[in-house]
CSV table of C-alpha atoms and ligand atoms in Angstrom, one decimal:
chain,number,residue,atom,x,y,z
A,16,MET,CA,-3.2,-37.8,8.4
A,17,ASN,CA,-3.0,-35.0,11.2
A,18,ASP,CA,-3.7,-32.3,8.5
A,19,ALA,CA,-6.8,-31.2,10.6
A,20,LEU,CA,-4.3,-30.1,13.5
A,21,PHE,CA,-2.0,-28.1,10.8
A,22,GLN,CA,-4.8,-25.5,9.2
A,23,PRO,CA,-4.5,-21.8,10.6
A,24,LEU,CA,-7.2,-20.8,13.1
A,25,ARG,CA,-8.2,-17.3,14.0
A,26,ILE,CA,-8.5,-16.6,17.9
A,27,GLY,CA,-9.6,-13.1,18.5
A,28,PRO,CA,-7.2,-10.6,16.7
A,29,TYR,CA,-4.8,-13.5,16.2
A,30,ASP,CA,-4.0,-16.0,13.3
A,31,LEU,CA,-2.6,-18.8,14.8
A,32,PRO,CA,-0.4,-21.1,12.3
A,33,HIS,CA,-2.1,-24.4,13.8
A,34,ARG,CA,-4.5,-26.0,16.2
A,35,VAL,CA,-1.9,-27.7,18.8
A,36,LEU,CA,-2.2,-25.7,21.9
A,37,MET,CA,-0.3,-26.0,25.3
A,38,ALA,CA,-2.5,-26.5,28.3
A,39,PRO,CA,-2.1,-24.6,31.6
A,40,LEU,CA,0.1,-26.6,33.7
A,41,THR,CA,1.1,-25.7,37.3
A,42,ARG,CA,4.7,-26.6,38.0
A,43,SER,CA,5.7,-24.6,41.2
A,44,ARG,CA,8.9,-23.2,40.3
A,45,ALA,CA,8.4,-19.6,40.6
A,46,GLN,CA,11.1,-17.6,42.3
A,47,GLN,CA,11.1,-17.4,46.3
A,48,PRO,CA,10.3,-15.2,48.1
A,49,GLY,CA,7.8,-13.3,45.4
A,50,ASP,CA,6.0,-16.0,43.4
A,51,ALA,CA,7.8,-14.3,40.5
A,52,PRO,CA,8.6,-15.7,37.3
A,53,TRP,CA,12.4,-15.9,36.8
A,54,ASP,CA,15.2,-17.4,34.8
A,55,LEU,CA,14.0,-21.0,34.8
A,56,ASN,CA,10.4,-20.2,34.1
A,57,VAL,CA,11.6,-18.0,31.0
A,58,GLU,CA,13.6,-21.0,29.7
A,59,TYR,CA,10.6,-23.5,30.3
A,60,TYR,CA,8.2,-21.4,28.3
A,61,ARG,CA,10.7,-20.5,25.5
A,62,GLN,CA,11.3,-24.2,25.0
A,63,ARG,CA,7.6,-24.6,24.3
A,64,SER,CA,6.9,-21.6,22.3
A,65,SER,CA,6.0,-23.3,19.0
A,66,ALA,CA,2.5,-24.1,20.4
A,67,SER,CA,0.2,-22.3,18.7
A,68,LEU,CA,-1.0,-20.6,21.9
A,69,ILE,CA,0.4,-21.2,25.3
A,70,LEU,CA,-1.9,-21.1,28.2
A,71,THR,CA,0.2,-20.3,31.2
A,72,GLU,CA,0.3,-22.2,34.5
A,73,ALA,CA,-2.7,-21.1,36.6
A,74,THR,CA,-1.6,-17.7,38.2
A,75,GLN,CA,-3.0,-16.2,41.4
A,76,VAL,CA,-4.6,-12.9,41.1
A,77,SER,CA,-3.9,-12.0,44.7
A,78,PRO,CA,-2.2,-13.5,47.6
A,79,ARG,CA,-5.3,-15.1,49.0
A,80,GLY,CA,-5.8,-16.7,45.7
A,81,LYS,CA,-2.9,-19.0,46.1
A,82,GLY,CA,-3.6,-22.7,47.0
A,83,TYR,CA,-0.1,-24.6,46.6
A,84,ALA,CA,3.5,-23.9,47.2
A,85,ASN,CA,5.7,-21.8,44.8
A,86,THR,CA,2.9,-20.9,42.2
A,87,PRO,CA,3.4,-17.6,40.5
A,88,GLY,CA,1.2,-14.6,40.7
A,89,ILE,CA,0.3,-11.7,39.0
A,90,TYR,CA,-0.4,-9.1,41.6
A,91,SER,CA,3.1,-7.6,42.3
A,92,ASP,CA,5.4,-5.3,40.1
A,93,GLU,CA,8.1,-8.3,40.6
A,94,GLN,CA,5.8,-10.8,39.2
A,95,VAL,CA,4.7,-8.5,36.1
A,96,ALA,CA,8.3,-7.9,35.4
A,97,GLY,CA,9.0,-11.7,35.6
A,98,TRP,CA,6.1,-12.4,33.2
A,99,LYS,CA,7.2,-9.6,30.7
A,100,ARG,CA,10.4,-11.9,30.4
A,101,VAL,CA,8.5,-14.9,29.7
A,102,THR,CA,6.0,-13.2,27.0
A,103,GLU,CA,9.1,-11.4,25.3
A,104,VAL,CA,10.7,-14.8,24.4
A,105,VAL,CA,7.8,-16.3,23.3
A,106,HIS,CA,7.0,-13.4,20.9
A,107,ALA,CA,10.6,-13.6,20.0
A,108,ASN,CA,10.1,-17.1,18.7
A,109,GLY,CA,6.8,-16.1,17.0
A,110,GLY,CA,4.5,-17.5,19.5
A,111,ARG,CA,1.3,-16.5,21.5
A,112,ILE,CA,0.5,-16.5,25.0
A,113,PHE,CA,-2.2,-16.0,27.3
A,114,ALA,CA,-2.2,-15.8,31.3
A,115,GLN,CA,-4.6,-18.2,33.2
A,116,LEU,CA,-6.1,-16.3,35.9
A,117,TRP,CA,-6.5,-18.1,39.2
A,118,HIS,CA,-8.2,-17.8,42.6
A,119,VAL,CA,-8.1,-21.3,44.4
A,120,GLY,CA,-11.2,-20.3,46.8
A,121,ARG,CA,-11.3,-23.1,49.3
A,122,ILE,CA,-8.5,-25.2,47.9
A,123,SER,CA,-5.8,-23.8,50.0
A,124,HIS,CA,-4.3,-24.0,53.5
A,125,PRO,CA,-3.9,-21.3,56.3
A,126,ALA,CA,0.0,-21.7,55.7
A,127,LEU,CA,-0.3,-20.1,52.2
A,128,GLN,CA,-2.7,-17.6,53.3
A,129,PRO,CA,-2.0,-14.1,54.2
A,130,ASP,CA,-1.8,-13.9,58.2
A,131,GLY,CA,-2.6,-17.3,58.4
A,132,GLU,CA,-6.4,-16.9,57.6
A,133,LEU,CA,-8.5,-19.9,56.7
A,134,PRO,CA,-9.0,-19.9,52.6
A,135,VAL,CA,-12.2,-18.5,51.4
A,136,ALA,CA,-15.2,-20.0,49.6
A,137,PRO,CA,-19.0,-19.7,48.6
A,138,SER,CA,-19.9,-21.8,51.3
A,139,SER,CA,-18.1,-23.1,54.3
A,140,ILE,CA,-17.9,-26.7,53.0
A,141,ARG,CA,-14.5,-28.6,53.4
A,142,PRO,CA,-13.4,-30.5,50.1
A,143,ASN,CA,-12.1,-34.0,50.7
A,144,GLY,CA,-8.4,-33.3,49.6
A,145,GLN,CA,-5.1,-32.1,50.2
A,146,THR,CA,-2.6,-29.4,48.9
A,147,TYR,CA,1.1,-29.1,49.5
A,148,ILE,CA,2.6,-26.1,51.6
A,149,GLU,CA,6.1,-26.8,51.1
A,150,ILE,CA,8.1,-28.5,48.1
A,151,GLY,CA,9.2,-31.9,49.1
A,152,LYS,CA,7.1,-32.0,52.3
A,153,GLY,CA,4.2,-34.2,51.1
A,154,ARG,CA,0.6,-33.0,51.4
A,155,VAL,CA,-1.7,-31.9,54.0
A,156,ASP,CA,-5.5,-31.9,54.6
A,157,ILE,CA,-7.5,-28.7,53.6
A,158,PRO,CA,-9.1,-27.2,56.4
A,159,THR,CA,-13.0,-26.0,56.2
A,160,PRO,CA,-13.2,-22.6,54.8
A,161,ARG,CA,-14.7,-19.6,55.7
A,162,ALA,CA,-17.7,-18.5,53.4
A,163,LEU,CA,-17.4,-15.2,51.6
A,164,ALA,CA,-19.8,-12.5,52.6
A,165,ALA,CA,-21.7,-10.8,49.5
A,166,ASP,CA,-20.1,-7.5,50.0
A,167,GLU,CA,-16.3,-9.2,49.9
A,168,LEU,CA,-17.0,-10.3,46.4
A,169,PRO,CA,-16.7,-7.0,44.5
A,170,GLY,CA,-13.2,-6.7,45.8
A,171,ILE,CA,-12.5,-10.1,44.3
A,172,VAL,CA,-13.8,-8.9,41.0
A,173,GLU,CA,-11.2,-5.9,41.5
A,174,ASP,CA,-8.6,-8.2,42.0
A,175,TYR,CA,-9.4,-10.0,38.6
A,176,ARG,CA,-9.3,-6.7,36.9
A,177,ARG,CA,-6.2,-5.8,38.3
A,178,ALA,CA,-4.6,-9.0,37.0
A,179,ALA,CA,-6.0,-8.4,33.5
A,180,ARG,CA,-4.3,-4.7,33.5
A,181,ASN,CA,-1.0,-6.6,34.9
A,182,ALA,CA,-1.3,-9.3,31.9
A,183,LEU,CA,-1.4,-6.4,29.5
A,184,ARG,CA,1.6,-4.8,31.3
A,185,ALA,CA,3.5,-7.8,30.9
A,186,GLY,CA,2.7,-8.3,27.4
A,187,PHE,CA,0.4,-11.3,27.3
A,188,ASP,CA,-1.9,-11.7,24.4
A,189,GLY,CA,-5.0,-12.5,26.7
A,190,VAL,CA,-6.0,-14.0,29.5
A,191,GLN,CA,-7.9,-17.4,30.4
A,192,LEU,CA,-10.1,-17.3,33.5
A,193,HIS,CA,-9.5,-20.4,35.2
A,194,GLY,CA,-13.2,-21.7,35.6
A,195,ALA,CA,-12.3,-25.2,35.8
A,196,ASN,CA,-11.0,-28.0,38.4
A,197,GLY,CA,-12.6,-27.1,41.5
A,198,TYR,CA,-11.3,-23.7,42.2
A,199,LEU,CA,-13.3,-20.4,43.0
A,200,ILE,CA,-15.0,-19.8,39.7
A,201,ASP,CA,-16.1,-23.5,39.5
A,202,GLN,CA,-17.0,-23.6,43.3
A,203,PHE,CA,-19.7,-21.0,42.6
A,204,LEU,CA,-21.1,-22.5,39.3
A,205,ARG,CA,-21.5,-26.0,41.1
A,206,ASN,CA,-24.3,-26.8,43.7
A,207,GLY,CA,-21.8,-29.2,45.7
A,208,SER,CA,-19.8,-26.5,46.9
A,209,ASN,CA,-22.3,-23.5,46.7
A,210,GLN,CA,-25.2,-23.7,49.0
A,211,ARG,CA,-25.7,-19.9,49.5
A,212,ASN,CA,-29.1,-18.6,49.9
A,213,ASP,CA,-28.3,-15.2,48.4
A,214,GLU,CA,-28.0,-13.6,45.2
A,215,TYR,CA,-24.9,-15.7,44.5
A,216,GLY,CA,-26.3,-19.2,45.3
A,217,GLY,CA,-29.4,-21.1,44.5
A,218,SER,CA,-30.7,-21.0,41.1
A,219,VAL,CA,-28.4,-21.4,38.0
A,220,GLU,CA,-28.4,-17.5,37.3
A,221,ASN,CA,-27.4,-16.8,40.7
A,222,ARG,CA,-24.5,-19.3,40.7
A,223,MET,CA,-23.6,-17.7,37.4
A,224,ARG,CA,-23.5,-14.1,39.0
A,225,PHE,CA,-19.9,-13.8,40.5
A,226,PRO,CA,-18.4,-15.7,37.6
A,227,LEU,CA,-20.0,-13.6,35.3
A,228,ALA,CA,-19.1,-10.6,37.0
A,229,VAL,CA,-15.3,-11.7,36.7
A,230,VAL,CA,-15.8,-12.3,33.1
A,231,ASP,CA,-17.3,-8.9,32.5
A,232,ALA,CA,-14.5,-7.0,34.3
A,233,LEU,CA,-11.9,-8.8,32.1
A,234,ILE,CA,-13.8,-7.9,29.0
A,235,GLU,CA,-13.8,-4.5,30.2
A,236,GLU,CA,-10.2,-4.3,30.5
A,237,LEU,CA,-9.0,-6.5,27.5
A,238,GLY,CA,-11.9,-6.6,25.1
A,239,PRO,CA,-14.2,-9.8,24.5
A,240,GLU,CA,-11.5,-11.0,21.8
A,241,ARG,CA,-8.4,-11.4,24.3
A,242,VAL,CA,-10.5,-13.1,27.2
A,243,ALA,CA,-11.2,-17.0,27.0
A,244,VAL,CA,-12.6,-19.2,29.7
A,245,ARG,CA,-11.8,-22.9,31.0
A,246,VAL,CA,-14.5,-25.1,32.3
A,247,SER,CA,-14.4,-28.6,33.5
A,248,PRO,CA,-18.2,-29.6,33.7
A,249,VAL,CA,-18.1,-33.2,35.0
A,250,SER,CA,-14.6,-33.3,36.2
A,251,GLY,CA,-14.7,-34.8,39.9
A,252,TYR,CA,-11.1,-33.1,40.9
A,253,ASN,CA,-11.0,-31.3,44.1
A,254,ASP,CA,-14.2,-32.9,45.3
A,255,MET,CA,-16.5,-31.3,42.8
A,256,GLN,CA,-19.8,-32.1,42.0
A,257,ASP,CA,-23.0,-30.7,40.7
A,258,SER,CA,-26.6,-32.4,40.6
A,259,ASP,CA,-27.1,-31.1,37.0
A,260,PRO,CA,-23.9,-30.1,35.7
A,261,GLY,CA,-25.4,-30.0,32.0
A,262,THR,CA,-28.0,-27.3,32.8
A,263,VAL,CA,-25.4,-24.9,34.7
A,264,PHE,CA,-22.5,-25.5,32.3
A,265,ALA,CA,-24.5,-25.0,29.1
A,266,ALA,CA,-26.3,-22.0,30.5
A,267,PHE,CA,-22.6,-20.5,31.4
A,268,ALA,CA,-21.4,-21.3,27.9
A,269,ALA,CA,-24.4,-19.4,26.3
A,270,GLU,CA,-23.7,-16.4,28.4
A,271,LEU,CA,-19.9,-16.6,27.4
A,272,SER,CA,-21.0,-17.1,23.9
A,273,ARG,CA,-23.3,-14.1,23.7
A,274,ARG,CA,-20.3,-12.0,25.5
A,275,ARG,CA,-18.3,-13.0,22.1
A,276,ILE,CA,-15.1,-14.4,24.2
A,277,ALA,CA,-11.8,-15.4,22.3
A,278,PHE,CA,-12.5,-19.2,23.1
A,279,LEU,CA,-13.9,-21.5,25.4
A,280,GLU,CA,-11.7,-24.5,26.7
A,281,ILE,CA,-13.4,-27.4,27.8
A,282,VAL,CA,-11.8,-30.1,30.0
A,283,ARG,CA,-12.9,-33.7,28.9
A,284,MET,CA,-12.2,-35.0,32.4
A,285,GLY,CA,-14.6,-37.5,34.0
A,286,ALA,CA,-15.7,-37.5,37.7
A,287,ALA,CA,-13.0,-40.1,38.5
A,288,GLY,CA,-10.2,-38.3,36.6
A,289,GLY,CA,-10.4,-40.6,33.5
A,290,PRO,CA,-12.0,-40.2,30.0
A,291,LEU,CA,-15.7,-39.5,29.9
A,292,SER,CA,-18.3,-42.2,30.5
A,293,ALA,CA,-21.0,-42.0,27.9
A,294,GLU,CA,-23.3,-40.3,30.3
A,295,GLU,CA,-20.7,-37.2,30.9
A,296,GLU,CA,-19.9,-37.2,27.1
A,297,ALA,CA,-23.5,-36.1,26.7
A,298,VAL,CA,-23.3,-33.9,29.3
A,299,VAL,CA,-20.1,-32.2,27.5
A,300,GLN,CA,-21.7,-32.3,24.3
A,301,ARG,CA,-24.6,-30.3,25.7
A,302,VAL,CA,-22.1,-27.6,26.7
A,303,GLU,CA,-20.0,-27.8,23.5
A,304,GLU,CA,-23.5,-27.0,21.9
A,305,ALA,CA,-24.4,-24.1,23.8
A,306,PHE,CA,-21.3,-22.3,22.9
A,307,ASP,CA,-21.0,-20.6,19.5
A,308,GLY,CA,-17.6,-19.4,18.9
A,309,VAL,CA,-14.0,-21.0,19.1
A,310,LEU,CA,-14.0,-24.2,21.1
A,311,VAL,CA,-10.7,-26.0,22.6
A,312,ALA,CA,-10.9,-29.4,23.6
A,313,ASN,CA,-8.3,-30.9,26.3
A,314,GLY,CA,-8.2,-34.2,28.1
A,315,HIS,CA,-6.5,-37.5,27.4
A,316,PHE,CA,-5.7,-36.9,23.6
A,317,ASP,CA,-3.1,-38.1,21.5
A,318,ALA,CA,-2.2,-36.8,18.0
A,319,ASP,CA,-4.4,-39.2,16.2
A,320,SER,CA,-7.5,-38.7,18.6
A,321,ALA,CA,-6.8,-34.9,18.6
A,322,ALA,CA,-7.1,-34.8,14.5
A,323,ALA,CA,-9.9,-36.7,14.3
A,324,PHE,CA,-11.8,-34.6,16.7
A,325,VAL,CA,-11.1,-31.5,15.1
A,326,ALA,CA,-11.7,-33.1,11.4
A,327,ALA,CA,-15.1,-34.0,12.8
A,328,GLY,CA,-15.7,-30.4,13.7
A,329,ARG,CA,-16.2,-31.2,17.4
A,330,ALA,CA,-13.6,-28.7,18.3
A,331,ASP,CA,-11.6,-26.1,16.8
A,332,ALA,CA,-8.2,-26.8,18.3
A,333,VAL,CA,-6.9,-29.1,20.9
A,334,SER,CA,-4.8,-28.4,24.1
A,335,PHE,CA,-2.1,-30.9,25.4
A,336,GLY,CA,-1.2,-30.8,29.0
A,337,ARG,CA,1.2,-33.9,29.8
A,338,MET,CA,2.4,-34.5,26.4
A,339,PHE,CA,3.5,-30.9,26.5
A,340,ILE,CA,5.3,-31.2,29.6
A,341,ALA,CA,7.5,-34.1,28.3
A,342,ASN,CA,7.6,-32.9,24.5
A,343,PRO,CA,8.6,-29.3,24.2
A,344,ASP,CA,8.7,-29.8,20.6
A,345,LEU,CA,5.2,-31.3,20.7
A,346,PRO,CA,3.8,-29.4,17.4
A,347,GLU,CA,6.8,-30.5,15.1
A,348,ARG,CA,6.9,-34.3,16.3
A,349,ILE,CA,2.9,-34.4,15.5
A,350,ARG,CA,3.2,-32.5,12.3
A,351,ASN,CA,6.0,-35.2,11.2
A,352,GLY,CA,4.4,-38.2,12.7
A,353,VAL,CA,6.7,-39.0,15.4
A,354,ARG,CA,5.7,-41.9,17.4
A,355,GLU,CA,8.4,-41.7,20.0
A,356,LEU,CA,7.4,-39.2,22.7
A,357,ASN,CA,9.2,-38.5,25.9
A,358,GLU,CA,7.5,-39.8,28.7
A,359,PRO,CA,6.2,-37.2,31.4
A,360,GLN,CA,7.7,-37.7,35.0
A,361,PRO,CA,5.0,-37.1,37.5
A,362,LYS,CA,7.4,-36.9,40.5
A,363,GLN,CA,8.9,-33.9,39.0
A,364,PHE,CA,5.6,-32.2,38.0
A,365,TYR,CA,5.4,-30.0,41.1
A,366,GLY,CA,8.4,-28.0,42.6
A,367,GLY,CA,12.0,-28.3,42.1
A,368,GLY,CA,14.7,-27.3,39.8
A,369,PRO,CA,15.5,-27.8,36.3
A,370,GLU,CA,15.1,-31.6,36.2
A,371,GLY,CA,11.9,-33.1,34.9
A,372,TYR,CA,11.3,-29.1,33.8
A,373,VAL,CA,13.6,-28.0,31.3
A,374,ASP,CA,15.7,-31.2,30.2
A,375,TYR,CA,13.1,-33.0,28.2
A,376,PRO,CA,14.9,-33.4,24.8
A,377,THR,CA,13.8,-32.4,21.4
A,378,ILE,CA,14.3,-34.4,18.1
A,379,HIS,CA,16.4,-31.6,16.6
B,1,FMN,C1,1.4,-31.3,36.2
B,1,FMN,C2,0.0,-30.6,36.1
B,1,FMN,C3,-0.4,-29.3,36.2
B,1,FMN,C4,-1.7,-29.1,35.9
B,1,FMN,N1,-2.0,-27.6,36.1
B,1,FMN,C5,-3.0,-27.0,35.8
B,1,FMN,C6,-3.4,-25.7,36.0
B,1,FMN,O1,-2.6,-24.7,36.3
B,1,FMN,N2,-4.7,-25.2,35.3
B,1,FMN,C7,-5.4,-25.7,34.6
B,1,FMN,O2,-6.6,-25.5,34.5
B,1,FMN,N3,-5.4,-27.2,34.3
B,1,FMN,C8,-4.1,-27.7,35.1
B,1,FMN,N4,-3.8,-29.1,34.8
B,1,FMN,C9,-4.8,-29.8,33.9
B,1,FMN,C10,-4.2,-29.9,32.5
B,1,FMN,O3,-4.4,-28.3,32.0
B,1,FMN,C11,-5.1,-30.7,31.7
B,1,FMN,O4,-6.3,-30.4,31.6
B,1,FMN,C12,-5.0,-32.5,32.1
B,1,FMN,O5,-3.5,-32.6,32.2
B,1,FMN,C13,-5.6,-33.4,30.9
B,1,FMN,O6,-4.8,-32.8,29.8
B,1,FMN,P1,-4.0,-33.9,29.0
B,1,FMN,O7,-4.3,-35.4,29.0
B,1,FMN,O8,-3.3,-33.5,27.7
B,1,FMN,O9,-2.7,-33.9,30.0
B,1,FMN,C14,-2.6,-29.5,35.0
B,1,FMN,C15,-2.2,-31.0,35.0
B,1,FMN,C16,-1.2,-31.5,35.3
B,1,FMN,C17,-0.9,-32.9,34.8
């Protein structure tokens, strides 16, 4: 019944054995100080290496790219060494892993920024939202960010480029640019957060300029076949909106398609966080249709709906988030038609120790 998910899939230079991917999942358990992966994270990814491809938790490309406590980076040698241990254990188990590259833009707080500075963004528009600056201490309001000057943008492109080089040094099979969920790339694409009147704002072409400069830098470092992108065209997460998301994201998808990237992952999350409304579905379909290449779908899938979606040719694969947090052996469970799944424990999603992280049981 779930056969459609258990056909091989070629992504870039890799032959994946099936189509059940692990979605990127922030867990805020990097070693402190230093934001480097360590033993606990190695064990977590080891347990989940039967995913056909793991997309790591979002990983900041620079100290300024950080927006929550204890998330990992990929700019220091210590971080690269930590990630190398993760990729080695995943590869030893026959798995594949891409690093999700992240700059949070305005979704941050001075307490997380170098020298206590304000977070940066395309425009100085405050998102209505909160972040956590210390584990276990609740959430704090996000302040109004500082708008980036145009001449600062090439430096941020270079931060992404260094992250791509570091990903290679750390043994990753590729990278995924985090263009979803209201972070820096998404902030440039959508006009709710980008109200610039220079060459990086206004028209769709201008709003895509910085995101595509980043994509091109990653491609220069790794080749298009090792670069993936994630978008969430209609998600309202992190106070995002756009007056015409279908047009900007279809144009972006067409540009990515022309560049022959490894795959595009589309988050099927609606404005209110739930599944798509009929109107949102039409927008997302337009984006899917604009992309000619491997499509990965994400959001609110279970085994049956994922298999049906792939069988219908709507996507080539599905990535699972919450189900993979709670079920490290998710592919085996789906393949065997196991109905009993562990329930994810949201209280233990962000920060903490092994509980709710590496102690979810497997069936064997
Ligand atoms: C705890 C948690 C952390 C997440 N962290 C990330 C992240 O780092 N990067 C990202 O692109 N999406 C992140 N997401 C979104 C998930 O990748 C996914 O889009 C969402 O959970 C919907 O998929 P699901 O229904 O299979 O869980 C996160 C979601 C959760 C629940």
